[in-house]
Coordinates of C-alpha atoms in Angstrom, one line a residue:
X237 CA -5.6 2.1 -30.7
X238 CA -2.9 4.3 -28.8
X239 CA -4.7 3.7 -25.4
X240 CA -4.9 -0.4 -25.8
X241 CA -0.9 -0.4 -27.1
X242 CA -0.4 1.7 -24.0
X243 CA -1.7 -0.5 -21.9
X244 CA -0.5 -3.3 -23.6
X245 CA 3.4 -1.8 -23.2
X246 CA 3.0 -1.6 -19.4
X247 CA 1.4 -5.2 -18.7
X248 CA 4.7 -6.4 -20.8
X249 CA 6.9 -4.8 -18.5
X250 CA 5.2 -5.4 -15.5
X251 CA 7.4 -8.0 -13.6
X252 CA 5.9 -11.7 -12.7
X253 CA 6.1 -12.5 -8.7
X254 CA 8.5 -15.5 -9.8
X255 CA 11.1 -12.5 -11.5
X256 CA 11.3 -10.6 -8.4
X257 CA 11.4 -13.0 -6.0
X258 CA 14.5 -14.1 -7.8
X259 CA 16.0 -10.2 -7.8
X260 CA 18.8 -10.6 -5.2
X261 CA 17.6 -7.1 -3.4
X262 CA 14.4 -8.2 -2.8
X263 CA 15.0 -12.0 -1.7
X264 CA 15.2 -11.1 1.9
X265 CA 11.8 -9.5 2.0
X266 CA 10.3 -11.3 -0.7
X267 CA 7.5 -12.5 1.3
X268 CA 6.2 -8.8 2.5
X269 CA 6.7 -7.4 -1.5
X270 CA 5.0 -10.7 -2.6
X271 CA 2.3 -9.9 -0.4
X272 CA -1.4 -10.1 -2.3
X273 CA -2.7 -6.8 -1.4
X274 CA 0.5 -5.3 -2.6
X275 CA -0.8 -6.6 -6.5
X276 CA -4.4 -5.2 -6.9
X277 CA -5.3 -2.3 -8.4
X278 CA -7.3 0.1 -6.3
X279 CA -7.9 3.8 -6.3
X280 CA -5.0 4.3 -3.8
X281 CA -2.3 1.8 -5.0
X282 CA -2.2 2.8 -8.4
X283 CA -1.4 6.5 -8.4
X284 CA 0.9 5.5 -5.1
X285 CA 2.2 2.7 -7.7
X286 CA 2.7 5.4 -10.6
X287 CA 4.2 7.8 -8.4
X288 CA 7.2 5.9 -6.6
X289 CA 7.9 4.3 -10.3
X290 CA 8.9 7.5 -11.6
X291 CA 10.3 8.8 -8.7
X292 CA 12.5 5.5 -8.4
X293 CA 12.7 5.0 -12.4
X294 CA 14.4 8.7 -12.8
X295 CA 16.7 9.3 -9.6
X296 CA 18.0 6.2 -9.3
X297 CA 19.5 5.4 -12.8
X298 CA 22.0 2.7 -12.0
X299 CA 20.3 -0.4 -14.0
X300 CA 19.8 -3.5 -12.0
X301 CA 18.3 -1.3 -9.0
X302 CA 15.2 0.3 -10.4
X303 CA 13.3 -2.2 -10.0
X304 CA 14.3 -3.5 -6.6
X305 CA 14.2 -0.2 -5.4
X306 CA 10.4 0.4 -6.6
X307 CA 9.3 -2.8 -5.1
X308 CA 10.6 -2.2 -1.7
X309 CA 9.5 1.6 -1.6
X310 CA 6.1 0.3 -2.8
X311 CA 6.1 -1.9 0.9
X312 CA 5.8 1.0 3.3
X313 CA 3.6 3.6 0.9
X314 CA 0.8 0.2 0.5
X315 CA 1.6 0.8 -3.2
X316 CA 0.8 -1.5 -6.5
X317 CA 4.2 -2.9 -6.6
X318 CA 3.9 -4.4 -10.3
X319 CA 2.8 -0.8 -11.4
X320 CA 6.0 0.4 -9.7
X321 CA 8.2 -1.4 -11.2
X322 CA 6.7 -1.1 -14.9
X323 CA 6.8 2.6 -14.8
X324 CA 10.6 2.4 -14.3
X325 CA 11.1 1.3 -17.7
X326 CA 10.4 4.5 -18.9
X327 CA 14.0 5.6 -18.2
X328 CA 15.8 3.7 -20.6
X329 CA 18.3 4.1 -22.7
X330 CA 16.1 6.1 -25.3
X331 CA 15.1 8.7 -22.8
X332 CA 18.3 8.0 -20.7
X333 CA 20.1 11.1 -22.4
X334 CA 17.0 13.7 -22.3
X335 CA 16.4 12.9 -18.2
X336 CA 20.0 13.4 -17.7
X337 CA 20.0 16.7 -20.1
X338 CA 17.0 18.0 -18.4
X339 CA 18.2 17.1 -14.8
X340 CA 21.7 18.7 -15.7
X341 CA 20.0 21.6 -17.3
X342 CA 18.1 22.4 -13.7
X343 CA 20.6 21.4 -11.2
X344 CA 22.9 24.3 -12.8
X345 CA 20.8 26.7 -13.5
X346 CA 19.6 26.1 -9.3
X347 CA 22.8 25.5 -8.0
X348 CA 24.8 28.2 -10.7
X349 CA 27.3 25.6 -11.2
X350 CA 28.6 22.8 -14.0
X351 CA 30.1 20.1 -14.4
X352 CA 30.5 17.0 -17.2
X353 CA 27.4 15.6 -17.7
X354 CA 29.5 12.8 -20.4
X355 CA 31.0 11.1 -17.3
X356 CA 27.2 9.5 -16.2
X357 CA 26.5 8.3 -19.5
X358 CA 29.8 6.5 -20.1
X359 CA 29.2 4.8 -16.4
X360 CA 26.1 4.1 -17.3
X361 CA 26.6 3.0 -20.7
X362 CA 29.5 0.5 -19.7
X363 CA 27.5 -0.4 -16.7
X364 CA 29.9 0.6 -13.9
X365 CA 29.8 -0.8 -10.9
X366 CA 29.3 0.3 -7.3
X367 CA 33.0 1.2 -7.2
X368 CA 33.0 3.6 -9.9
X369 CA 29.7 5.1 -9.1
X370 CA 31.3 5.7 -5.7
X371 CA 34.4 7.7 -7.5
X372 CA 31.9 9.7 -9.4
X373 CA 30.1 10.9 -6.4
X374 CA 33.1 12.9 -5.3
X375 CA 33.2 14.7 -8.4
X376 CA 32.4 18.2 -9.4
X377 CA 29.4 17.0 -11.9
X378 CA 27.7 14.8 -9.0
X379 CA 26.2 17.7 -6.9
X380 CA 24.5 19.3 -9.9
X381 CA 23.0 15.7 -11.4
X382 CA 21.9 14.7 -8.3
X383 CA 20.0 18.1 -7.4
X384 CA 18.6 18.0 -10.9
X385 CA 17.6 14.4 -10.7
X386 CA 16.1 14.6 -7.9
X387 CA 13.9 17.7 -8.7
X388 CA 13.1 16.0 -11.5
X389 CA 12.0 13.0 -10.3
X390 CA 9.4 14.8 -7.5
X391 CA 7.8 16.8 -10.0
X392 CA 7.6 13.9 -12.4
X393 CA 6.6 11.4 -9.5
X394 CA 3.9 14.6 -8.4
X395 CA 2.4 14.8 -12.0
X396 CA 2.0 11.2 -11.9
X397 CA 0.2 11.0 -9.2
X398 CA -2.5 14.0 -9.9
X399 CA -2.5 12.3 -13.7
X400 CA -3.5 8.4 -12.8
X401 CA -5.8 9.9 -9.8
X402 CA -7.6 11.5 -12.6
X403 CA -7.6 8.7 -14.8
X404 CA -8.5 6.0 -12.3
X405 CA -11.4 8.3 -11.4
X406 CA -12.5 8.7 -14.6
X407 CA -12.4 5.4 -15.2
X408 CA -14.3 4.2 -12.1
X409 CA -17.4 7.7 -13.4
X410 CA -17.4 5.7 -16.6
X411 CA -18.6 2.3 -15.3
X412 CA -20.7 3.9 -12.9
X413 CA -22.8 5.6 -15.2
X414 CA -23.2 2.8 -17.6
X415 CA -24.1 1.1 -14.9
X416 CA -26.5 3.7 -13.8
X417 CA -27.8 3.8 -17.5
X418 CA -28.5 -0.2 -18.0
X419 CA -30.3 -0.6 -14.7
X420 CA -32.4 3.4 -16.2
X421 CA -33.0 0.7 -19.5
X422 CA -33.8 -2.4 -17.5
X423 CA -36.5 -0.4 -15.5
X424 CA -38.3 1.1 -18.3
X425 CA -38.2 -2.5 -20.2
X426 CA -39.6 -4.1 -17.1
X427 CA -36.4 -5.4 -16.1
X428 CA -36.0 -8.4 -18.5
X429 CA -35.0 -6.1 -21.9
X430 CA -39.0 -6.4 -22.8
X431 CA -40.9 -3.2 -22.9
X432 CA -43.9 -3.4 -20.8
X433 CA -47.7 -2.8 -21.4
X434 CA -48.0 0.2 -23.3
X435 CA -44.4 1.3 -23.4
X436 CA -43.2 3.1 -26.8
X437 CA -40.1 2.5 -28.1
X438 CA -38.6 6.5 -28.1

């Protein structure tokens, strides 16, 4: 089933308490991202969860960060920080190259500029560090990524949002009404599964 595999896929990227309290961004607030209502899933936390994953997962693409970044973002918006974190993995290096096309794509055709798109890959790629990123941000390409990445990563983190909202609710409308239809069987079989006097089995 595509839905279990699905879920399956997220709960195996969803990072343990013990992983980020050992990321060295989040050590020094460990506590507050650690925090118990920070981990359930309600009707609030999840699309808040989905949302700054993808708005995180997308802009910032410098690996090592994403993560981090989710989890503390997920501390003032009362988010579901495992859920934040987990939806970062969906920029990876398979999709790398189509967010960074697409980005590209609409920070030019915005801005009516270009640039060398090649440049972020081969950071990325070789895993630059802060050093380089800093050198790239003065050049001619940065301006147009950036704008594109970050349009990007609203209207993807916006779409995520609307998408699990839906979801969650239909989710919740599904175990209400089979709730709503055991307690309709349990009256009519005299609320012990046996029919009563006289009832006929439709």
């Amino acid at each position: 089933m595509p839905k279990r595999r699905l879920i399956k896929a997220f709960r195996a990227s969803m990072p343990s308490r013990e992983s980020l309290a050992e990321n060295r961004f989040v050590k020094p607030v460990a506590h507050r991202v650690l925090a118990p209502e920070l981990w359930r899933f309600t009707r609030r936390s999840v699309p808040r969860g989905v949302a700054l994953g993808l708005l995180v997962g997308i802009f910032l693409l410098i690996p090592g960060l994403q993560i981090a970044g989710a989890a503390l973002l997920a501390l003032p918006f009362r988010a579901n920080v495992p859920l934040a974190a987990a939806m970062t993995f969906l920029s990876n290096p398979a999709t790398t190259p189509f967010i960074l096309a697409a980005s590209y794509y609409v920070g030019a055709t915005m801005l009516g500029r270009s640039g060398d798109v090649s440049q972020v890959m081969a950071l990325i790629h070789h895993e630059a560090g802060l050093a380089e990123w800093t050198a790239w941000l003065l050049s001619s390409t940065a301006p147009v990524l950036l704008f594109g990445l970050f349009v990007v990563s609203v209207v993807s983190a916006a779409i995520g949002y609307f998408v699990s909202s839906w979801l969650w609710k239909s989710r919740i409308g599904r175990k209400w009404r089979g709730r709503q239809a055991g307690r309709s069987d349990s009256a009519e079989t005299g609320g012990d599964g046996i029919l009563p006097l006289g009832g006929q089995i439709s």
